[in-house]
Coordinates of C-alpha atoms in Angstrom, one line a residue:
M26 CA 5.5 -10.2 0.1
P27 CA 2.8 -7.7 1.1
D28 CA 3.6 -5.3 3.9
F29 CA 0.5 -6.5 6.0
P30 CA -1.5 -9.7 5.9
Y31 CA -4.8 -9.7 4.1
I32 CA -7.4 -12.4 3.3
P33 CA -7.1 -13.2 -0.4
E34 CA -10.2 -13.6 -2.4
T35 CA -8.9 -16.9 -3.8
I36 CA -6.0 -19.3 -3.1
T37 CA -4.4 -21.8 -5.6
V38 CA -3.9 -25.1 -4.3
H39 CA -1.4 -27.6 -5.8
L40 CA -3.0 -31.0 -5.4
G41 CA 0.2 -32.9 -4.6
R42 CA 3.8 -32.2 -3.0
P43 CA 5.4 -29.1 -4.4
D44 CA 7.3 -31.1 -7.2
D45 CA 4.6 -33.6 -8.1
P46 CA 3.2 -33.3 -11.6
A47 CA -0.3 -32.6 -10.1
P48 CA -2.9 -30.1 -11.1
N49 CA -3.7 -26.8 -9.4
V50 CA -7.2 -25.6 -8.4
T51 CA -8.1 -22.1 -7.3
V52 CA -10.7 -21.7 -4.9
P53 CA -12.3 -19.0 -2.7
F54 CA -10.3 -18.6 0.3
L55 CA -13.4 -19.1 2.6
E56 CA -14.1 -22.6 1.0
Y57 CA -10.5 -23.5 1.1
I58 CA -10.6 -23.1 4.9
Q59 CA -13.9 -24.9 5.0
N60 CA -12.4 -27.7 3.1
V61 CA -9.3 -28.1 5.3
A62 CA -11.2 -28.0 8.5
S63 CA -13.5 -30.6 7.4
S64 CA -10.5 -32.7 6.1
E65 CA -8.3 -32.5 9.1
L66 CA -11.1 -32.3 12.0
Y67 CA -14.0 -34.2 13.4
P68 CA -17.3 -32.5 13.4
T69 CA -18.3 -34.1 16.8
W70 CA -15.4 -32.5 18.6
P71 CA -16.3 -29.6 21.0
E72 CA -16.8 -26.4 19.6
N73 CA -14.0 -24.8 21.3
A74 CA -11.7 -27.4 19.9
L75 CA -12.8 -26.7 16.4
R76 CA -12.4 -23.0 16.6
A77 CA -9.0 -23.2 18.2
N78 CA -7.9 -25.6 15.2
I79 CA -9.6 -23.3 12.6
Y80 CA -7.7 -20.4 13.8
A81 CA -4.4 -22.2 13.5
E82 CA -5.4 -23.5 9.9
I83 CA -6.2 -19.8 8.8
S84 CA -3.0 -18.4 10.2
F85 CA -0.9 -21.2 8.7
A86 CA -2.3 -20.6 5.2
L87 CA -2.0 -16.8 5.6
N88 CA 1.6 -17.4 6.4
R89 CA 2.1 -18.9 3.0
I90 CA 0.5 -16.2 1.4
Y91 CA 2.2 -13.2 3.3
T92 CA 5.6 -14.9 2.8
E93 CA 4.9 -15.8 -1.0
W94 CA 6.5 -19.2 0.2
Y95 CA 5.9 -21.0 -2.9
R96 CA 5.6 -18.1 -5.6
S97 CA 9.0 -16.9 -4.5
R98 CA 10.4 -20.3 -5.5
G99 CA 9.0 -20.1 -8.9
Y100 CA 5.9 -22.3 -8.3
D101 CA 2.5 -21.2 -9.8
F102 CA 0.6 -22.1 -6.7
D103 CA 0.2 -20.6 -3.1
I104 CA -0.1 -23.8 -1.1
T105 CA -0.1 -27.7 -1.5
N106 CA -2.5 -30.2 -0.2
S107 CA 0.4 -32.4 0.9
T108 CA 0.3 -32.8 4.9
A109 CA 4.1 -33.3 4.7
Y110 CA 4.3 -29.8 3.8
D111 CA 1.0 -28.0 4.4
Q112 CA -2.5 -29.0 5.3
A113 CA -5.0 -31.3 4.1
F114 CA -7.3 -30.2 1.1
V115 CA -9.7 -32.8 -0.7
N116 CA -10.8 -31.2 -3.9
N117 CA -14.7 -31.2 -4.1
R118 CA -15.1 -32.8 -0.9
D119 CA -18.5 -32.5 1.2
I120 CA -18.4 -29.7 4.0
F121 CA -19.7 -30.3 7.5
S122 CA -22.2 -27.9 8.4
N123 CA -21.1 -26.9 11.8
V124 CA -17.5 -26.6 10.6
A125 CA -18.7 -24.2 7.7
N126 CA -20.6 -22.1 10.1
I127 CA -17.6 -21.3 12.4
V128 CA -15.5 -20.8 9.4
N129 CA -17.8 -18.2 8.0
E130 CA -17.7 -16.4 11.3
I131 CA -13.9 -16.4 11.9
F132 CA -12.3 -16.8 8.3
D133 CA -10.8 -13.3 8.2
Q134 CA -9.0 -13.6 11.7
Y135 CA -5.5 -14.8 12.3
L136 CA -3.0 -15.4 15.0
A137 CA 0.2 -13.1 15.4
R138 CA 2.8 -12.1 17.9
P139 CA 2.5 -9.1 19.7
G140 CA 4.6 -6.3 18.0
Y141 CA 5.0 -8.2 14.8
V142 CA 3.2 -8.1 11.5
Q143 CA 3.3 -11.4 9.9
P144 CA 0.7 -14.2 10.4
L145 CA 1.9 -16.8 13.0
F146 CA 3.2 -20.0 11.3
A147 CA 0.8 -21.9 13.4
A148 CA 2.5 -25.4 13.1
Y149 CA 0.1 -28.2 14.4
C150 CA -0.3 -32.1 14.1
D151 CA -2.7 -34.6 15.1
G152 CA -1.0 -35.3 18.6
R153 CA -1.5 -39.0 18.4
R154 CA 0.2 -40.3 15.4
V155 CA 2.7 -37.5 15.0
Q156 CA 4.0 -35.2 17.6
C157 CA 5.3 -31.8 16.9
E158 CA 6.3 -28.3 18.6
G159 CA 2.9 -26.5 18.1
L160 CA -0.8 -27.4 18.5
S161 CA -2.0 -31.0 18.8
Q162 CA -5.4 -31.5 17.3
W163 CA -6.4 -34.2 19.7
G164 CA -5.1 -32.3 22.7
T165 CA -7.5 -29.5 21.8
V166 CA -10.4 -31.8 22.5
D167 CA -9.0 -32.7 25.9
L168 CA -8.7 -28.9 26.8
A169 CA -12.1 -28.0 25.6
E170 CA -13.8 -30.7 27.6
Q171 CA -12.0 -29.2 30.5
G172 CA -13.7 -25.9 29.8
L173 CA -10.9 -23.8 28.1
T174 CA -11.9 -21.3 25.7
P175 CA -10.5 -21.2 22.1
Y176 CA -8.0 -18.3 23.1
E177 CA -7.0 -20.4 26.1
I178 CA -6.3 -23.5 24.2
L179 CA -4.1 -21.7 21.7
T180 CA -2.0 -19.9 24.5
H181 CA -1.6 -23.2 26.1
Y182 CA 0.2 -24.4 22.7
Y183 CA 1.6 -21.2 21.2
G184 CA 2.4 -19.2 24.6
D185 CA 0.5 -16.1 26.2
N186 CA 2.1 -13.5 23.8
L187 CA -0.6 -14.1 21.0
D188 CA -2.9 -11.9 19.3
I189 CA -6.0 -12.6 17.3
R190 CA -6.2 -9.9 14.6
T191 CA -8.7 -9.2 11.7
A192 CA -7.4 -8.8 8.2
P193 CA -8.9 -7.0 5.1
I194 CA -10.2 -9.0 2.1
R195 CA -8.8 -8.1 -1.2
P196 CA -7.7 -9.9 -4.4
L197 CA -4.5 -12.1 -4.3
V198 CA -1.7 -9.9 -5.9
Q199 CA 2.1 -10.7 -6.2
S200 CA 4.4 -8.3 -4.7
Y201 CA 6.8 -7.9 -7.6
P202 CA 6.2 -4.3 -9.0
G203 CA 5.4 -5.7 -12.4
H204 CA 8.5 -4.0 -14.1
P205 CA 12.4 -4.4 -13.5
L206 CA 13.9 -1.8 -11.0
R207 CA 17.1 -0.3 -12.0
L208 CA 19.4 2.6 -11.4
G209 CA 17.3 5.9 -11.2
D210 CA 14.0 4.4 -10.2
V211 CA 12.3 6.1 -7.2
E212 CA 9.3 4.1 -5.9
V213 CA 8.1 2.2 -3.0
G214 CA 9.2 -1.0 -4.6
V215 CA 12.8 0.1 -4.3
E216 CA 12.3 1.1 -0.7
I217 CA 11.0 -2.3 0.2
M218 CA 13.8 -4.0 -1.8
Q219 CA 16.4 -1.7 0.1
Q220 CA 15.1 -2.5 3.5
R221 CA 15.1 -6.2 2.6
L222 CA 18.5 -6.2 1.4
N223 CA 19.8 -4.3 4.4
R224 CA 18.4 -7.2 6.8
I225 CA 19.9 -9.9 4.6
S226 CA 23.2 -8.3 4.8
N227 CA 23.3 -9.0 8.7
N228 CA 23.6 -12.7 7.7
Y229 CA 25.6 -11.9 4.4
P230 CA 27.9 -9.0 5.3
A231 CA 29.5 -9.0 1.8
I232 CA 26.2 -7.2 0.8
P233 CA 27.0 -3.5 1.4
K234 CA 24.4 -1.6 3.6
I235 CA 22.2 0.8 1.7
Y236 CA 22.0 4.3 3.3
P237 CA 19.5 6.1 3.4
V238 CA 16.6 3.6 2.7
N239 CA 14.4 6.1 0.6
G240 CA 13.2 4.4 -2.4
V241 CA 15.9 5.7 -4.5
F242 CA 17.7 3.4 -6.7
D243 CA 21.1 4.9 -6.5
L244 CA 24.7 3.5 -7.0
N245 CA 24.9 2.2 -3.4
T246 CA 21.6 0.3 -4.1
E247 CA 22.7 -1.1 -7.4
N248 CA 26.1 -2.3 -5.8
A249 CA 24.1 -4.0 -2.9
V250 CA 21.9 -5.7 -5.6
K251 CA 24.9 -6.8 -7.7
E252 CA 26.6 -8.3 -4.6
F253 CA 23.2 -10.4 -3.8
Q254 CA 23.2 -11.6 -7.3
R255 CA 26.7 -12.9 -7.2
I256 CA 26.2 -14.5 -3.9
F257 CA 23.0 -16.3 -5.1
N258 CA 24.1 -17.1 -8.6
L259 CA 22.0 -14.7 -10.6
T260 CA 23.3 -12.7 -13.2
P261 CA 25.0 -9.6 -11.6
D262 CA 23.5 -6.8 -13.7
G263 CA 22.4 -4.8 -10.7
I264 CA 18.5 -4.8 -12.1
V265 CA 16.0 -6.4 -10.0
G266 CA 13.9 -8.4 -12.3
P267 CA 11.3 -11.1 -11.1
A268 CA 14.2 -13.7 -10.3
T269 CA 16.0 -11.2 -8.2
W270 CA 13.1 -9.8 -6.4
Y271 CA 11.7 -13.2 -5.4
Q272 CA 15.2 -14.6 -4.6
I273 CA 15.4 -11.5 -2.3
T274 CA 12.0 -12.4 -0.8
S275 CA 13.0 -15.9 -0.3
V276 CA 16.2 -15.1 1.5
Y277 CA 14.4 -12.6 3.6
N278 CA 12.0 -15.0 4.7
A279 CA 14.6 -17.5 5.6
V280 CA 16.8 -15.0 7.7
L281 CA 13.7 -13.8 9.6
R282 CA 12.5 -17.5 9.9
L283 CA 9.1 -16.3 9.0
A284 CA 7.7 -19.9 8.0
E285 CA 8.8 -21.2 11.6
L286 CA 7.0 -21.1 14.7
N287 CA 9.9 -19.1 16.6
A288 CA 10.2 -16.4 13.8
E289 CA 12.2 -13.3 14.5
G290 CA 9.3 -11.5 12.7
V291 CA 8.6 -8.3 10.7
T292 CA 7.8 -5.3 13.0
L293 CA 5.9 -2.2 12.3
Q294 CA 9.0 -0.2 12.0
D295 CA 10.3 -2.7 9.2
V296 CA 7.0 -1.9 7.1
S297 CA 6.9 1.8 7.5
R298 CA 7.6 3.4 4.3
E299 CA 9.0 6.9 3.3
L300 CA 7.2 6.8 0.0
P301 CA 3.4 6.4 -0.2
Y302 CA 1.7 3.5 -1.9
T303 CA -1.1 5.8 -3.3
L304 CA -1.4 9.7 -3.6
S305 CA -4.9 11.0 -2.7
E306 CA -6.5 14.2 -1.9
G307 CA -5.1 15.9 1.3
M308 CA -1.6 14.8 1.0
R309 CA 1.4 17.2 0.5
G310 CA 5.0 16.9 -0.6
D311 CA 7.3 16.3 -3.3
A312 CA 5.5 13.2 -4.7
I313 CA 2.6 15.6 -5.0
R314 CA 4.6 18.1 -6.9
L315 CA 6.0 15.6 -9.2
L316 CA 2.5 14.3 -9.9
Q317 CA 1.1 17.9 -10.7
F318 CA 4.2 18.3 -13.0
F319 CA 3.3 15.3 -15.0
L320 CA -0.4 16.0 -15.3
S321 CA 0.3 19.8 -16.3
A322 CA 2.8 18.4 -18.8
V323 CA 0.3 16.2 -20.2
G324 CA -2.3 18.8 -20.0
L325 CA -0.4 21.2 -22.1
Y326 CA -1.0 18.7 -25.1
N327 CA -4.3 17.4 -24.2
D328 CA -7.3 19.4 -23.6
E329 CA -9.0 16.8 -21.5
V330 CA -6.6 17.3 -18.9
P331 CA -6.5 20.7 -17.1
V332 CA -3.1 22.4 -16.3
I333 CA -2.8 23.0 -12.6
A334 CA -0.4 24.6 -10.3
V335 CA 2.7 22.7 -9.0
D336 CA 2.3 23.6 -5.3
G337 CA 2.8 20.2 -3.7
I338 CA -0.8 20.1 -2.3
F339 CA -3.2 17.4 -3.5
G340 CA -6.3 19.9 -3.3
P341 CA -9.6 19.7 -5.3
D342 CA -8.0 21.0 -8.5
T343 CA -5.3 18.2 -8.6
K344 CA -8.1 15.5 -7.7
N345 CA -10.1 17.0 -10.6
A346 CA -6.9 16.8 -12.8
V347 CA -6.5 13.3 -11.7
I348 CA -10.0 12.3 -12.6
A349 CA -9.9 14.0 -15.9
F350 CA -6.9 11.8 -16.7
Q351 CA -8.2 8.7 -15.6
N352 CA -11.3 9.4 -17.8
Y353 CA -8.9 10.1 -20.7
A354 CA -7.0 6.7 -20.0
G355 CA -10.0 4.7 -19.6
M356 CA -9.6 4.0 -16.0
T357 CA -11.8 4.1 -12.9
P358 CA -12.1 7.8 -12.3
D359 CA -11.7 7.8 -8.5
G360 CA -9.1 10.7 -8.2
I361 CA -6.7 8.3 -6.4
V362 CA -3.2 7.7 -8.0
G363 CA -2.2 4.0 -7.4
A364 CA 0.4 2.2 -9.3
N365 CA -1.7 1.8 -12.5
T366 CA -2.8 5.5 -12.8
W367 CA 1.0 6.6 -12.0
S368 CA 2.1 4.1 -14.8
A369 CA -0.5 5.3 -17.3
L370 CA 0.4 9.0 -16.6
L371 CA 4.2 8.2 -17.2
N372 CA 3.4 6.5 -20.3
A373 CA 1.2 9.4 -21.6
Y374 CA 4.1 11.9 -20.6
E375 CA 6.7 9.8 -22.6
E376 CA 4.5 9.6 -25.8
I377 CA 4.0 13.3 -26.1
K378 CA 5.7 14.4 -29.2
W379 CA 8.0 17.0 -27.6
Q380 CA 9.0 18.6 -31.1
Q381 CA 5.5 19.7 -31.7
P382 CA 4.1 23.0 -29.7
P383 CA 1.4 22.6 -27.1
N384 CA -2.1 23.4 -27.8
D385 CA -1.5 26.9 -26.2
G386 CA 1.8 27.5 -28.0
R387 CA 3.8 27.3 -24.9
A388 CA 7.3 25.7 -24.6
V389 CA 7.5 22.9 -22.5
V390 CA 10.9 21.3 -21.4
P391 CA 10.8 17.4 -21.6
P392 CA 12.7 16.0 -18.7
P393 CA 13.2 12.3 -18.6
T394 CA 10.9 10.3 -16.3
Q395 CA 13.6 8.6 -14.7
T396 CA 15.4 10.3 -11.6
L397 CA 19.1 11.0 -12.1
V398 CA 21.1 9.8 -9.3
L399 CA 24.6 9.0 -8.3
G400 CA 26.0 6.4 -10.8
S401 CA 23.7 7.4 -13.5
R402 CA 25.3 7.8 -17.2
S403 CA 23.2 9.2 -20.1
E404 CA 22.9 12.1 -22.4
D405 CA 20.4 13.5 -19.8
V406 CA 23.1 13.9 -17.4
S407 CA 25.4 15.5 -19.7
R408 CA 22.6 18.1 -20.5
L409 CA 22.2 18.6 -16.8
Q410 CA 26.0 19.3 -16.2
G411 CA 26.1 21.9 -18.9
W412 CA 23.0 23.7 -17.4
L413 CA 24.7 23.6 -13.9
N414 CA 28.0 25.0 -15.6
R415 CA 25.9 27.9 -17.0
I416 CA 24.2 28.7 -13.7
A417 CA 27.7 28.5 -11.9
E418 CA 28.6 31.4 -14.1
E419 CA 26.1 33.5 -12.0
Y420 CA 26.2 31.6 -8.6
P421 CA 29.7 30.9 -7.5
Q422 CA 28.3 28.7 -4.7
I423 CA 28.1 26.1 -7.5
T424 CA 31.2 24.7 -8.6
P425 CA 31.5 24.0 -12.4
I426 CA 31.9 20.3 -13.4
P427 CA 33.3 18.4 -16.3
Q428 CA 30.7 17.6 -19.0
T429 CA 31.1 13.7 -19.0
G430 CA 27.5 12.4 -18.9
Y431 CA 28.4 10.5 -15.7
Y432 CA 26.6 11.4 -12.6
G433 CA 29.5 11.3 -10.1
E434 CA 30.1 13.2 -6.7
M435 CA 30.9 16.5 -8.3
T436 CA 27.7 16.5 -10.2
R437 CA 25.7 15.3 -7.0
D438 CA 27.5 18.2 -5.1
A439 CA 26.6 21.0 -7.6
V440 CA 22.9 19.7 -7.7
M441 CA 22.9 19.9 -3.8
A442 CA 24.1 23.4 -4.1
F443 CA 21.5 24.3 -6.7
Q444 CA 18.8 22.8 -4.6
Q445 CA 20.2 24.6 -1.5
L446 CA 20.1 28.2 -3.3
F447 CA 16.8 27.7 -4.9
G448 CA 14.8 26.4 -1.9
L449 CA 14.4 22.8 -3.0
P450 CA 14.8 19.6 -0.9
V451 CA 18.5 18.9 -0.6
T452 CA 18.7 15.3 -1.9
G453 CA 21.4 15.5 -4.4
N454 CA 19.0 13.5 -6.8
V455 CA 17.4 15.0 -10.0
N456 CA 13.9 13.9 -10.5
P457 CA 11.9 15.4 -13.5
L458 CA 10.6 18.4 -11.7
V459 CA 14.3 19.3 -10.5
F460 CA 15.5 18.6 -14.0
Y461 CA 12.8 21.2 -15.2
Y462 CA 13.9 23.8 -12.6
I463 CA 17.5 23.5 -13.5
E464 CA 17.1 23.9 -17.3
L465 CA 14.5 26.6 -16.8
T466 CA 16.9 28.5 -14.7
A467 CA 19.8 28.1 -17.1
N468 CA 17.7 29.0 -20.1
N469 CA 16.4 32.2 -18.3
M470 CA 20.0 33.1 -17.7
N471 CA 20.8 32.4 -21.6
N472 CA 17.8 34.7 -22.6
A473 CA 18.9 37.5 -20.1
G474 CA 22.3 37.7 -21.6
Q475 CA 20.9 38.0 -25.2

């Protein structure tokens, strides 16, 4: 489920009820709305009635896209043409010219409640054969003939608290991050999942609350995922693959009633993110430092990528390094780090043969790409504990810890003490850059003692 509504370039329609063995067709969204309007409405109706109905049809379809209503249930389409579930669509039908003209003008506009993000589930029926809670198609004709505007017609049925908004146009994408989320991951997909699980836990209190919601897949997050999986009969492995991700999406839609006219709704606060979706020039912070660290590590082994300062500022040097890496990786060199560039950068970092010296002979420490968090268990944790114990010999503020390979509370407290001492953000988590700083500090102490 995307954070904000958008107009998909295409939409896939199932030509039957959801479980019917019927074909799917993928058509441009603009043509889909023209087809629905020509199948549902009469071209002789007053223009204001046609416009009101088309707004409702657009909003209905975008609600299906926004909630991933069918995709989250394992279907390979976005909407059906069954009027028992969705709205009429007749493949390859003729389109009424006046209807097409209206759709061409307003196809990127939809209905929403003030203060809420999701497109309104604009329920409607014909108003003669079928009555429903929502818009009456034939009733719109009477109201238009009385001189009401399209907006006045819509508020007559949906209430005065109604916005008409414009959405951007972009390719249809599924919300699943494209890879399983698990302990130690730090990314916006984790943050989205945490926020949704917290809301679901209001209805299913056995699911523990996750705090803070910060995009860090820690032990608390893993425990919440496992409990969700147990409740909904999924393998309780604590890993969020496609089945768990879309089950979370489906349940989140249900508890918020997003596919109902009286939805609780998604607020702007619900979709505000601590982690950025993309990194670009002008940004500052820890995410930029981590980007610069990976770029510089790759650059030490690759003359095509410049080594840059790790200062947390996405300036011209960082942008040039990103462009150089994108050119090297065969990507669009736009200097913006989205999911594809980030994934390619991590892959390049992991493929470096660390046993070989870099081009300029400098030593590079190979931290793991995954963040170490409460509950992590690995050889990297054991190495981290050893270095913290070495640093504790010089800094009594750090309490020595057993070198067990398990990232428990004692390890987290030692990490936080190190972060406090050396002016790093005190998170208790060890991302690759923090890992590098801890190892470098311990090695410098070893060298000084020789």
